[in-house]
JSON list of C-alpha atoms in Angstrom, two decimals:
[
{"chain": "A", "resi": 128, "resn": "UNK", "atom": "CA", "xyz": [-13.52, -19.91, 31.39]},
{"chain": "A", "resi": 129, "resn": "UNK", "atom": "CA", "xyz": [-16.16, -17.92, 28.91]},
{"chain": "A", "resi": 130, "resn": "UNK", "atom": "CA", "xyz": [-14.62, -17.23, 25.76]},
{"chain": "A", "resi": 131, "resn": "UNK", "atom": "CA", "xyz": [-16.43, -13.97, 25.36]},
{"chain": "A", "resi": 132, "resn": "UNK", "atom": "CA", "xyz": [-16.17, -10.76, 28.05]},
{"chain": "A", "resi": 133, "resn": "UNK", "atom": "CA", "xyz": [-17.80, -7.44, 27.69]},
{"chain": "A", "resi": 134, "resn": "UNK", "atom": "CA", "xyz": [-16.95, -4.79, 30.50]},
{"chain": "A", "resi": 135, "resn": "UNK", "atom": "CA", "xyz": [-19.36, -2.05, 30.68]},
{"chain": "A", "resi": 136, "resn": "UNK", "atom": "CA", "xyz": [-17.09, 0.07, 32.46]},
{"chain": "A", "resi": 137, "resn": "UNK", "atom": "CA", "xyz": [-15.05, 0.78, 29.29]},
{"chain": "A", "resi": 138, "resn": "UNK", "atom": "CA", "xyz": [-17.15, -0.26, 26.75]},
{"chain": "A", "resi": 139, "resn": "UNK", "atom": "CA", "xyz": [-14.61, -2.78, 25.82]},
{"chain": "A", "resi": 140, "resn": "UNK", "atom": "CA", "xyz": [-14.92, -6.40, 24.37]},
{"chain": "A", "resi": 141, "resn": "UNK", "atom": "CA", "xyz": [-12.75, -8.97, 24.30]},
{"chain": "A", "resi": 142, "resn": "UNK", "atom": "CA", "xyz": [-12.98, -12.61, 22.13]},
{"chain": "A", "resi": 143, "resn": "UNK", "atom": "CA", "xyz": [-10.62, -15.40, 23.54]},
{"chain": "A", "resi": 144, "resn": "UNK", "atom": "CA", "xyz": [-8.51, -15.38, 26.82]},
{"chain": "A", "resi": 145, "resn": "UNK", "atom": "CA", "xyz": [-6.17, -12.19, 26.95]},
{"chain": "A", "resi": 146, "resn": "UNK", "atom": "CA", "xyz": [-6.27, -8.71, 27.15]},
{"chain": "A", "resi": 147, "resn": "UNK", "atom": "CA", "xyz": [-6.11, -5.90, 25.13]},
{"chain": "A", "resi": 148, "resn": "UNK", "atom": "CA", "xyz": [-6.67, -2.01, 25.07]},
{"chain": "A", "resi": 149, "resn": "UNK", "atom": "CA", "xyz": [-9.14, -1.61, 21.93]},
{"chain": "A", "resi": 150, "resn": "UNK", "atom": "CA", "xyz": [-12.73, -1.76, 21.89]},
{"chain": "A", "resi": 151, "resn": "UNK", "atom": "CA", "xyz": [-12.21, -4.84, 20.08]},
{"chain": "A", "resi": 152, "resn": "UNK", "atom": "CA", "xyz": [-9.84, -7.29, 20.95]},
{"chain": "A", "resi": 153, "resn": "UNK", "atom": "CA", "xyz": [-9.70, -11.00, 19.14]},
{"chain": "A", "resi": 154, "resn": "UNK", "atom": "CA", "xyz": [-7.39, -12.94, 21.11]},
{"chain": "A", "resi": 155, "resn": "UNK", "atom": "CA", "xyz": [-6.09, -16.44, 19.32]},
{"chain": "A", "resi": 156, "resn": "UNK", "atom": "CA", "xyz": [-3.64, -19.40, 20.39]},
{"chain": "A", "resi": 157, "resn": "UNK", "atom": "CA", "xyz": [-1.07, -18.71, 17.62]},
{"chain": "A", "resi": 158, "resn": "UNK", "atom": "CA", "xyz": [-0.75, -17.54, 14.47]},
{"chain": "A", "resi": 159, "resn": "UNK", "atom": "CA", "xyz": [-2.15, -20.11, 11.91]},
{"chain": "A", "resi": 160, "resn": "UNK", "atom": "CA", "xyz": [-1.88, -20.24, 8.19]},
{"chain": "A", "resi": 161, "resn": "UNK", "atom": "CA", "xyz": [-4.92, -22.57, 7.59]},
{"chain": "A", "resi": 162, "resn": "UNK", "atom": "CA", "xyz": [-8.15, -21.24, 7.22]},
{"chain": "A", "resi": 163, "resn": "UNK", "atom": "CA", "xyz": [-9.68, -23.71, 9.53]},
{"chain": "A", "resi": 164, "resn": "UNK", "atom": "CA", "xyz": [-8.37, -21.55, 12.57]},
{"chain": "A", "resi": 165, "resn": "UNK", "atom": "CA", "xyz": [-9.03, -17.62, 11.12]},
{"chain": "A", "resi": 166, "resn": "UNK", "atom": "CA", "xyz": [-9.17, -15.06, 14.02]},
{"chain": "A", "resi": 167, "resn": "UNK", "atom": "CA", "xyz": [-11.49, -13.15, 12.06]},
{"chain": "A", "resi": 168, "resn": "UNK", "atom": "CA", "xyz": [-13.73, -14.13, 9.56]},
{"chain": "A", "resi": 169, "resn": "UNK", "atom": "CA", "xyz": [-16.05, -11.04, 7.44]},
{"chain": "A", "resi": 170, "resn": "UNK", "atom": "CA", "xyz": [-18.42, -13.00, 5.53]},
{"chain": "A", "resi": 171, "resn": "UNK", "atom": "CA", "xyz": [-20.80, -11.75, 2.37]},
{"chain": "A", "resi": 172, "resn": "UNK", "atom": "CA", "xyz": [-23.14, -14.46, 2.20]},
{"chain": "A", "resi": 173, "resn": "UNK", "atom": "CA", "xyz": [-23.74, -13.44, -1.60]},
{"chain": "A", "resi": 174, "resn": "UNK", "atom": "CA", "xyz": [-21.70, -15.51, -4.46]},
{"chain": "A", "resi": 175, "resn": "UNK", "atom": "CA", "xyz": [-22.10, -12.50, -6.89]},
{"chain": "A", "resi": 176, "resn": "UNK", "atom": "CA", "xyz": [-18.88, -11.14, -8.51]},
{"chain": "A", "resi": 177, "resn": "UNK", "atom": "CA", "xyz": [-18.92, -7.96, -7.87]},
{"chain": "A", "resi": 178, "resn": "UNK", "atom": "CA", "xyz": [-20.03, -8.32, -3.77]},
{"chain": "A", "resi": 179, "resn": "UNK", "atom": "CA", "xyz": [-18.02, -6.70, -0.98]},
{"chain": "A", "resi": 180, "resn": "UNK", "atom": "CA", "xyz": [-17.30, -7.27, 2.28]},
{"chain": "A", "resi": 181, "resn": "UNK", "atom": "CA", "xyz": [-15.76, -4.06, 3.85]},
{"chain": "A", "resi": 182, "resn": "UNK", "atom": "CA", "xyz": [-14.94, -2.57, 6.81]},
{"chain": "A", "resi": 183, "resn": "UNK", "atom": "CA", "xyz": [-16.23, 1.37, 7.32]},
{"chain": "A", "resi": 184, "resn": "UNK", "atom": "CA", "xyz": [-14.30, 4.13, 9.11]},
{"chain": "A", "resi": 185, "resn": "UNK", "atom": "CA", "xyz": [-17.33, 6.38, 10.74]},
{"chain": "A", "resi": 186, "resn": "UNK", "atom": "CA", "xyz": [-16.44, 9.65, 12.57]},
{"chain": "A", "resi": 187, "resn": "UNK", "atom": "CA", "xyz": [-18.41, 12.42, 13.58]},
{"chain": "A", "resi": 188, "resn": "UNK", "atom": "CA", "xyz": [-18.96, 15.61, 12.47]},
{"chain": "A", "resi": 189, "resn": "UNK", "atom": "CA", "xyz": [-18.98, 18.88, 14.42]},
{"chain": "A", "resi": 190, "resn": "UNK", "atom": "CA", "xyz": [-22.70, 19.37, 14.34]},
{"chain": "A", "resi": 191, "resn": "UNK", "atom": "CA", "xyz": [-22.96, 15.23, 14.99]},
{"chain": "A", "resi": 192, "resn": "UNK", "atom": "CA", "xyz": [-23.76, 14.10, 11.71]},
{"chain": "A", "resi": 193, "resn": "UNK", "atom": "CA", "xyz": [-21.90, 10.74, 10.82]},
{"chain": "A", "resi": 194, "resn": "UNK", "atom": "CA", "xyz": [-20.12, 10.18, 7.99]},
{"chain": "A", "resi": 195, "resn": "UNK", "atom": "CA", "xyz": [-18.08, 7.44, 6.25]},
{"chain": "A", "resi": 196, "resn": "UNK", "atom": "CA", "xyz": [-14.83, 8.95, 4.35]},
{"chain": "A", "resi": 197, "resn": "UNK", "atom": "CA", "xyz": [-13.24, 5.63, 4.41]},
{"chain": "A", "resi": 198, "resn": "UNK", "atom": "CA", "xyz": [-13.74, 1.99, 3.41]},
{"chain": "A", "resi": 199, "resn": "UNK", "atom": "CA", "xyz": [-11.63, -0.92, 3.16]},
{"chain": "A", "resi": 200, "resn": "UNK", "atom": "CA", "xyz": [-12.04, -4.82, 2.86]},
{"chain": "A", "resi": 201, "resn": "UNK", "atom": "CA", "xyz": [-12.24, -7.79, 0.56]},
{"chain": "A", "resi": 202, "resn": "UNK", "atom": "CA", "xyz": [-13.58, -7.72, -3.47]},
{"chain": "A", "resi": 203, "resn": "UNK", "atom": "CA", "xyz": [-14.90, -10.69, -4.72]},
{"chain": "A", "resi": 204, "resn": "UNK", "atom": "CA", "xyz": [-13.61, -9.96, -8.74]},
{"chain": "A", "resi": 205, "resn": "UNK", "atom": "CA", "xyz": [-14.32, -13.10, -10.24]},
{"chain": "A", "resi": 206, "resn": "UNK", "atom": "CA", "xyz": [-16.41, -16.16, -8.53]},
{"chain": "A", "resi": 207, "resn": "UNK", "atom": "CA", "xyz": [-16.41, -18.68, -10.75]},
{"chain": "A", "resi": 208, "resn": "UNK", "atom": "CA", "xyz": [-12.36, -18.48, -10.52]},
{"chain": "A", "resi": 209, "resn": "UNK", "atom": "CA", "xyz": [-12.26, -17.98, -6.58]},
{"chain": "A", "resi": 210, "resn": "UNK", "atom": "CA", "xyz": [-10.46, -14.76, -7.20]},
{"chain": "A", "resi": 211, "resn": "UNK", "atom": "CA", "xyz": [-10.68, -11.51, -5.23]},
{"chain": "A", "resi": 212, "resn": "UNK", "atom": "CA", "xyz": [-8.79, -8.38, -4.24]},
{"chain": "A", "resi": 213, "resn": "UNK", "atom": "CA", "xyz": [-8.21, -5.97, -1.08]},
{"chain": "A", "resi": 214, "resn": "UNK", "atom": "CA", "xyz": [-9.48, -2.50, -2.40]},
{"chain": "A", "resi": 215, "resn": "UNK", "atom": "CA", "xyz": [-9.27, 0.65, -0.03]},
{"chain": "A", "resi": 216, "resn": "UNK", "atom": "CA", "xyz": [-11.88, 3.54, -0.58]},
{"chain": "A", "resi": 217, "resn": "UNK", "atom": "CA", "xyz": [-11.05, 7.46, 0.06]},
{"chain": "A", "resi": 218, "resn": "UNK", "atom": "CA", "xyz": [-13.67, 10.01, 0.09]},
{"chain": "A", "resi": 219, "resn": "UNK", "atom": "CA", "xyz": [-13.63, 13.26, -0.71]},
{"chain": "A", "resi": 220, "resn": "UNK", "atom": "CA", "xyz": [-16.91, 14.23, 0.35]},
{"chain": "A", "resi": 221, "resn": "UNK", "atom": "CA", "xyz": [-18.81, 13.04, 3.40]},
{"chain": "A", "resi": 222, "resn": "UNK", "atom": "CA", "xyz": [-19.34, 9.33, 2.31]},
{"chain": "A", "resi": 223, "resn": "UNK", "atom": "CA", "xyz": [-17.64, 7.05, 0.32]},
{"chain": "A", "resi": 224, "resn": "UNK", "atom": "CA", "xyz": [-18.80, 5.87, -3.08]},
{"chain": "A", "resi": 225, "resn": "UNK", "atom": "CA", "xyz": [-17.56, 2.45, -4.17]},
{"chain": "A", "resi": 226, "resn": "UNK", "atom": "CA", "xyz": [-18.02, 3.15, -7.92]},
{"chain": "A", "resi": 227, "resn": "UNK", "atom": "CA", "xyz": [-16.06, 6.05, -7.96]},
{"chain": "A", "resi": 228, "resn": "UNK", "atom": "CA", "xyz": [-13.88, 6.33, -4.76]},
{"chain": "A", "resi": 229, "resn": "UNK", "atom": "CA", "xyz": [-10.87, 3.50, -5.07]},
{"chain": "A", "resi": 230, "resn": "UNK", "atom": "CA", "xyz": [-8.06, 4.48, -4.34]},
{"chain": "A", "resi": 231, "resn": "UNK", "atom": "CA", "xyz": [-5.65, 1.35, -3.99]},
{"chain": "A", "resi": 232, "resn": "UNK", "atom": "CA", "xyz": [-6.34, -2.62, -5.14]},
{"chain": "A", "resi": 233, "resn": "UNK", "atom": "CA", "xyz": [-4.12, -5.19, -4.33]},
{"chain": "A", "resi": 234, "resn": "UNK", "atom": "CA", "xyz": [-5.38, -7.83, -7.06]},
{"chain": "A", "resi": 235, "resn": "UNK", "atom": "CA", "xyz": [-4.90, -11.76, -6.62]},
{"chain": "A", "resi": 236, "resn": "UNK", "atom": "CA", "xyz": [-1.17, -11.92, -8.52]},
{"chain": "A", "resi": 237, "resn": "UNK", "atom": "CA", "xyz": [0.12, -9.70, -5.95]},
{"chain": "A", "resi": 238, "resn": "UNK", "atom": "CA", "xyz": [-0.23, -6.40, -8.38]},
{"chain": "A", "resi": 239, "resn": "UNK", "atom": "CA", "xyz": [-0.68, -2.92, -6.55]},
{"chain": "A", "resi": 240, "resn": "UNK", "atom": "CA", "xyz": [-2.91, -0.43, -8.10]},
{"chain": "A", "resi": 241, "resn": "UNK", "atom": "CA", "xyz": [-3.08, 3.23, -7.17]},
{"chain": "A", "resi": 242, "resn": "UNK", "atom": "CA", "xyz": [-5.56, 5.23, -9.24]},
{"chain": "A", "resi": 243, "resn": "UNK", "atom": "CA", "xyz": [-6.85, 1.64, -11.12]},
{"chain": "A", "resi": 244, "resn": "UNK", "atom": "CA", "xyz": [-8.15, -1.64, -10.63]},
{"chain": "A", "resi": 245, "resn": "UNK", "atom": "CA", "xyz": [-6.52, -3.42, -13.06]},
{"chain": "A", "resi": 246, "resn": "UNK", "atom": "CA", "xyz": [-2.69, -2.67, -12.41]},
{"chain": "A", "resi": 247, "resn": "UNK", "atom": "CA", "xyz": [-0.59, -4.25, -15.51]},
{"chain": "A", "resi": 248, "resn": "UNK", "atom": "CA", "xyz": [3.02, -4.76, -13.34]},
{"chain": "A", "resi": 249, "resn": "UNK", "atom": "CA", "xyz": [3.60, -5.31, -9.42]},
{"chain": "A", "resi": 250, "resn": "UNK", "atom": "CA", "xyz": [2.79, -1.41, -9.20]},
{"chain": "A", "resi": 251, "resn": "UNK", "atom": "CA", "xyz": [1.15, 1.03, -11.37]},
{"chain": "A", "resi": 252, "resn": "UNK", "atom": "CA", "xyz": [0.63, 4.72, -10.67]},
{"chain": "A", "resi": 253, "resn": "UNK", "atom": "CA", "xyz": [-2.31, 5.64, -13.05]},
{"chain": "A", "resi": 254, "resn": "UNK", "atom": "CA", "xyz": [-4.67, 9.40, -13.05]},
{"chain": "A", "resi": 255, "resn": "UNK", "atom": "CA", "xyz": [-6.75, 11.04, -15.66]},
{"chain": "A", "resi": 256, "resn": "UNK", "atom": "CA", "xyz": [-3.76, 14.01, -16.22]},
{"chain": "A", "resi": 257, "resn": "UNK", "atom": "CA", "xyz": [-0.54, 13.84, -15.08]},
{"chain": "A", "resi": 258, "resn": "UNK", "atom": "CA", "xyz": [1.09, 11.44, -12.98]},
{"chain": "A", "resi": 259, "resn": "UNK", "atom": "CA", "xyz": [3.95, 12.27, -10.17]},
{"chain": "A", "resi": 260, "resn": "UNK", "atom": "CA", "xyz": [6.03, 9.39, -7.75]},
{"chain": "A", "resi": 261, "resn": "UNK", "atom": "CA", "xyz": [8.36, 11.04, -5.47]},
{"chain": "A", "resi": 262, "resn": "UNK", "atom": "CA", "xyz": [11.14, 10.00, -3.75]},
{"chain": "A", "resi": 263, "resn": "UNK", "atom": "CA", "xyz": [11.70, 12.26, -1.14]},
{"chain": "A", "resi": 264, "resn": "UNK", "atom": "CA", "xyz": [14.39, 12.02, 2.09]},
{"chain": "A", "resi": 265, "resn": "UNK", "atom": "CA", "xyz": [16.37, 14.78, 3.46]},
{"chain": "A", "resi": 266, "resn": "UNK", "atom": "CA", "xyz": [18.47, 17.87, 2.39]},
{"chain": "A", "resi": 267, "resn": "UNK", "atom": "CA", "xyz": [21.87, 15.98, 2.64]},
{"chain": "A", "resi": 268, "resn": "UNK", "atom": "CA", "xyz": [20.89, 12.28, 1.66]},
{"chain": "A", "resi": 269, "resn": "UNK", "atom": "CA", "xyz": [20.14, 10.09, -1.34]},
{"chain": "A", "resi": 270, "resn": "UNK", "atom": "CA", "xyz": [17.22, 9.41, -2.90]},
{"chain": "A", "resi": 271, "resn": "UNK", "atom": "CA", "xyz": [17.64, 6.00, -4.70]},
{"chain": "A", "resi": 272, "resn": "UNK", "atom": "CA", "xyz": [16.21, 3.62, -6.93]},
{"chain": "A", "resi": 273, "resn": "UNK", "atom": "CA", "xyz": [17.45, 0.44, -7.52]},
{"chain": "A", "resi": 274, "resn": "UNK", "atom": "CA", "xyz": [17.37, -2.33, -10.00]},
{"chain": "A", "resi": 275, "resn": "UNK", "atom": "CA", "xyz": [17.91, -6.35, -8.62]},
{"chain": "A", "resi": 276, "resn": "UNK", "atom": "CA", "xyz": [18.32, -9.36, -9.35]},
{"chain": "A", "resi": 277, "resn": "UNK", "atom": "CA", "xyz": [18.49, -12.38, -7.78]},
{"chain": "A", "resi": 278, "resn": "UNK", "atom": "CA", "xyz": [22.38, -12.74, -7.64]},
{"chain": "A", "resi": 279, "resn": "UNK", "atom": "CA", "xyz": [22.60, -9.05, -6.63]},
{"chain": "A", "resi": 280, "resn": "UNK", "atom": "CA", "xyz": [19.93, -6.56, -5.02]},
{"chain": "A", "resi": 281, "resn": "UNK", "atom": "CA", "xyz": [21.07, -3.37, -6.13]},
{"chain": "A", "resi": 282, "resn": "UNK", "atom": "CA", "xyz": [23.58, -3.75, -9.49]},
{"chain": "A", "resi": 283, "resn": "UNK", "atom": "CA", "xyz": [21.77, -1.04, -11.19]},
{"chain": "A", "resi": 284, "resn": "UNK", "atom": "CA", "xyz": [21.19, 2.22, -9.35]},
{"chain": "A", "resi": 285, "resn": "UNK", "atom": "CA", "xyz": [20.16, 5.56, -9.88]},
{"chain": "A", "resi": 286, "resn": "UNK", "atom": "CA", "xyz": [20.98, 8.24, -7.11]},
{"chain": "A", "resi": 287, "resn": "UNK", "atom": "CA", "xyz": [20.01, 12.01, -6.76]},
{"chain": "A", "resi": 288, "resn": "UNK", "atom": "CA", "xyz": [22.81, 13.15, -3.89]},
{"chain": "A", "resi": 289, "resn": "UNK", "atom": "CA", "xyz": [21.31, 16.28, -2.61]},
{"chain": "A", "resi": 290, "resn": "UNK", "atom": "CA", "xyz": [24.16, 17.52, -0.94]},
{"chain": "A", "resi": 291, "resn": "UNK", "atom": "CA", "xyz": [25.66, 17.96, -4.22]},
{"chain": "A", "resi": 292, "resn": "UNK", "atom": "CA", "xyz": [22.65, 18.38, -6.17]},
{"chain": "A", "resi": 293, "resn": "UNK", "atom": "CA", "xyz": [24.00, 15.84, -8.52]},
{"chain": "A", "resi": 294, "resn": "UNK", "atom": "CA", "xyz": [22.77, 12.52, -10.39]},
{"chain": "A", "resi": 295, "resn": "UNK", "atom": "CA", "xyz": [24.72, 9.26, -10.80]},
{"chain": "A", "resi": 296, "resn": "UNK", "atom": "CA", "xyz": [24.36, 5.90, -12.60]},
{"chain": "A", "resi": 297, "resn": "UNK", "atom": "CA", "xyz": [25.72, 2.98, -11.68]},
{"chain": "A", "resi": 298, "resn": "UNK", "atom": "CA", "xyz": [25.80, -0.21, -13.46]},
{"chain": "A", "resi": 299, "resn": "UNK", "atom": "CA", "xyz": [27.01, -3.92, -12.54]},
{"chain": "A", "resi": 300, "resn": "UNK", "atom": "CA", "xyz": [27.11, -2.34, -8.88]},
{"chain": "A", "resi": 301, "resn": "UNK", "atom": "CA", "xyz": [29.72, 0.42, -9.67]},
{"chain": "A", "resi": 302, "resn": "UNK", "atom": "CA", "xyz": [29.25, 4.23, -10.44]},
{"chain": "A", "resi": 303, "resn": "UNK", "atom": "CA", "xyz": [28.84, 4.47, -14.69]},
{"chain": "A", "resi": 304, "resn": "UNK", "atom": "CA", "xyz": [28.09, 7.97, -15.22]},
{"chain": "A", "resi": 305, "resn": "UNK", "atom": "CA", "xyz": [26.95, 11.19, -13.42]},
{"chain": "A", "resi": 306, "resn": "UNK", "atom": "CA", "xyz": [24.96, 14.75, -14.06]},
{"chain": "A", "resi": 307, "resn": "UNK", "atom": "CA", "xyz": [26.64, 17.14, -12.17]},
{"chain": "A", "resi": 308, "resn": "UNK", "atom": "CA", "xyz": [25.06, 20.35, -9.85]},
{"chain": "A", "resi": 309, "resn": "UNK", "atom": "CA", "xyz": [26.11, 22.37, -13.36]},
{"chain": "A", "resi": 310, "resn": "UNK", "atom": "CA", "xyz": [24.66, 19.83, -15.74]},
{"chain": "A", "resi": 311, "resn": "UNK", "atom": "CA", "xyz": [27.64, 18.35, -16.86]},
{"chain": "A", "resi": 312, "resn": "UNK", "atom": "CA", "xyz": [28.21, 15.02, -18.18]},
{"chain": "A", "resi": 313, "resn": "UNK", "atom": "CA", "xyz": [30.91, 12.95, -16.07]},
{"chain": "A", "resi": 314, "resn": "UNK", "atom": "CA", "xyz": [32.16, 9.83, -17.48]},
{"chain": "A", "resi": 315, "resn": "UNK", "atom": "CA", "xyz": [34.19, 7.53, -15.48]},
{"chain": "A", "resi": 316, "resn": "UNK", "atom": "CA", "xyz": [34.87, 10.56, -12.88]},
{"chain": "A", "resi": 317, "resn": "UNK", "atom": "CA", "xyz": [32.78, 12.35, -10.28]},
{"chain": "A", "resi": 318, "resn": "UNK", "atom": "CA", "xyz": [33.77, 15.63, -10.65]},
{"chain": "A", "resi": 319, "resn": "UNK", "atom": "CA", "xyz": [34.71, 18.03, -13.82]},
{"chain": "A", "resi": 320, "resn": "UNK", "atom": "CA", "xyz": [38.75, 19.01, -14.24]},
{"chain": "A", "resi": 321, "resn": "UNK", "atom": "CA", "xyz": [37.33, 22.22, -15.08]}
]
């Protein structure tokens, strides 16, 4: 059985017995976490910190230029230690730049960068001026944030309720204080007597 099929008709290809709808498909006999069986390999034959090996997004213009607003792979940051990082590149002109246009790094600890490469914690939000996160969900819900550990997932909590418009705080998994619609300050209660 050949191991590699190209059908003209639909300008498909296809790697590996299977099938599959997209114009690539990369079919493998399990999932494997050694890399002696990969399904896909990029490879930047350089040993340079520094080098890339990325994957472009190219779409087509109205008039049928080509452009490339979006780029994401593999970072090799440091080569001596065998370190690298998954970096995704956002344009906001016509073509990506890599020195300017990063976006988001996932570095080799597991830290998540949006707006640097060199995130200090598991996430960090970072721009020149000011910085916004929101937590957004719908006119009568919660939007939460919660504080674990590994005895207990959520025994510190903040909550906006947007139903009431209010704010609470809970500690050791029960409610320790909330900001009411009015901007009162409720202790051991969740509504004012007055």
């Amino acid at each position: 059985t050949s191991a590699f099929y190209l059908n003209g008709g639909d300008s498909k290809v296809r790697i590996g017995s299977g099938s599959g709808n997209g114009k690539l498909n990369i079919n493998g006999d399990g999932f494997s976490t050694s890399f002696s069986n990969p399904h896909l390999i990029l490879r930047n034959g350089n040993n340079t910190t520094g080098d890339k090996t990325l994957i472009y997004s190219q779409v087509t213009s109205s008039g049928g230029a080509a452009f490339n607003p979006v780029a994401f792979g593999g970072l090799n940051t440091q080569h001596t230690l065998r370190e690298g990082a998954f970096v995704v590149y956002v344009s906001d002109t016509q073509n990506v730049d890599l020195a300017a246009d990063e976006r988001l790094r996932i570095t080799n600890d597991g830290f998540v960068g949006i707006g640097t490469s060199t995130p200090t914690g598991i996430l960090e939000c970072k721009s020149a001026g000011n910085t916004q996160v929101y937590i957004t969900a719908g006119n009568s819900s919660a939007s939460e944030l919660f504080f674990g550990d590994a005895a207990d997932v959520d025994v510190g909590k903040i909550t906006y309720l947007h139903g009431d418009n209010a704010m609470k705080f809970q500690t050791n998994t029960s409610e320790a204080m909330r900001i009411d619609s009015s901007g009162r300050l409720l202790f051991g209660k969740t509504s004012s007597d007055n």
